[in-house]
Amino acid sequence: MIKEMMLAVLSGGTGTPKLLQGLARLAGQEKISVIVNTAEDVEISGLYVSPDIDTVMYTLAGIVNEGTWYGIREDTFFGHEMLGRIGGRELLRLGDRDRAVSLRRTQLLREGKTLSKVTLELCERLNVRARVMPMSDDRVRTVVHTEAGALSFHEFWVARRARDRVTAVTFQGIEKAKPAPGVIEALEESEAIIIGPSNPVTSTGPILRVREIGAALSKHKEKVIAVSPIVGNAPVSGPAGVLMGGLGYEVSPVGVAKIYRDFVSVLLVDEGDRERVEEIAKLGIRAVPASLLMPDLSSRMKLARMVLETVI
Ligand code: GDP
């Protein structure tokens, strides 16, 4: 049964890739379309870096660095170090192999190809069999508004370690952004749409704000399931907590449910959050307790199975 299903997964760059490993083992990569956040895309040393696409692509290619969920396993950093010696500063530390991927992406973009075509080509080269798509070929940029001023996502998170109080988050270019080719078809054709356990403000948030994508999920709400990235009162990793708090959401699966209420019919919450199930039901969402932490492959497969069994 599971083997026959077509799945669409909305992804950022840390939590959802873990789940994707499990889903790929259970359903097979060929059955999976991944729609990836591009609002954190950034120019580094003249290269177009797409951190979430890269993490998804490297995960499915079996080469991701699982220590950081960023970059390629056992990569070296000679280029980054040499750049530092000659005065080149980089906001993100790019490994040598990782840099080669961004270099190739930049070359292909300069030849006039779209980000979705370039992503397809890179995936083919890396033997990724799932369909990995940017949410849009149009440029969207996350702006985190804080008491210290307006910051890009990486300035806020990497350079300033999320120390500034957040007052708002906006996505430059989102109003005009069209879904990348194939995205809406993948959502329509899939038996289940999974919003992975990613940051609901800056990872899945921008994907859902691409108007036609949000509309497609609302329309097919009955087959949309989300996995909470918040366990208890904190994210498993990353700045989701400070971002949700800054926007006035409770940092809990209930806060996640409020963000997703127009788009999902089911939310997996951690077993420890069982007592919040009824509150979430009042928002029109069926909350299902599950073991949400995914430290290893067996827990990733177990959660993936739970997701699929709950949504079908
Ligand atoms: P980013 O682009 O690196 O911020 O990537 P994501 O948004 O995809 O990933 C960050 C989110 O993943 C955080 O909100 C984490 O709480 C969540 N996350 C990381 N590991 C796990 C896990 O094992 N289980 C769950 N449920 N969430 C996780």
mmCIF file of C-alpha atoms in Angstrom, residues 8 237 246 269 272 289:
data_model
loop_
_atom_site.group_PDB
_atom_site.id
_atom_site.type_symbol
_atom_site.label_atom_id
_atom_site.label_comp_id
_atom_site.label_asym_id
_atom_site.label_seq_id
_atom_site.Cartn_x
_atom_site.Cartn_y
_atom_site.Cartn_z
ATOM 1 C CA ALA A 8 4.515 15.555 -1.632
ATOM 2 C CA SER A 237 16.997 22.795 17.204
ATOM 3 C CA GLY A 246 8.326 37.176 18.508
ATOM 4 C CA VAL A 269 2.518 16.091 18.284
ATOM 5 C CA GLY A 272 4.673 14.278 25.950
ATOM 6 C CA PRO A 289 0.606 11.815 19.606
#
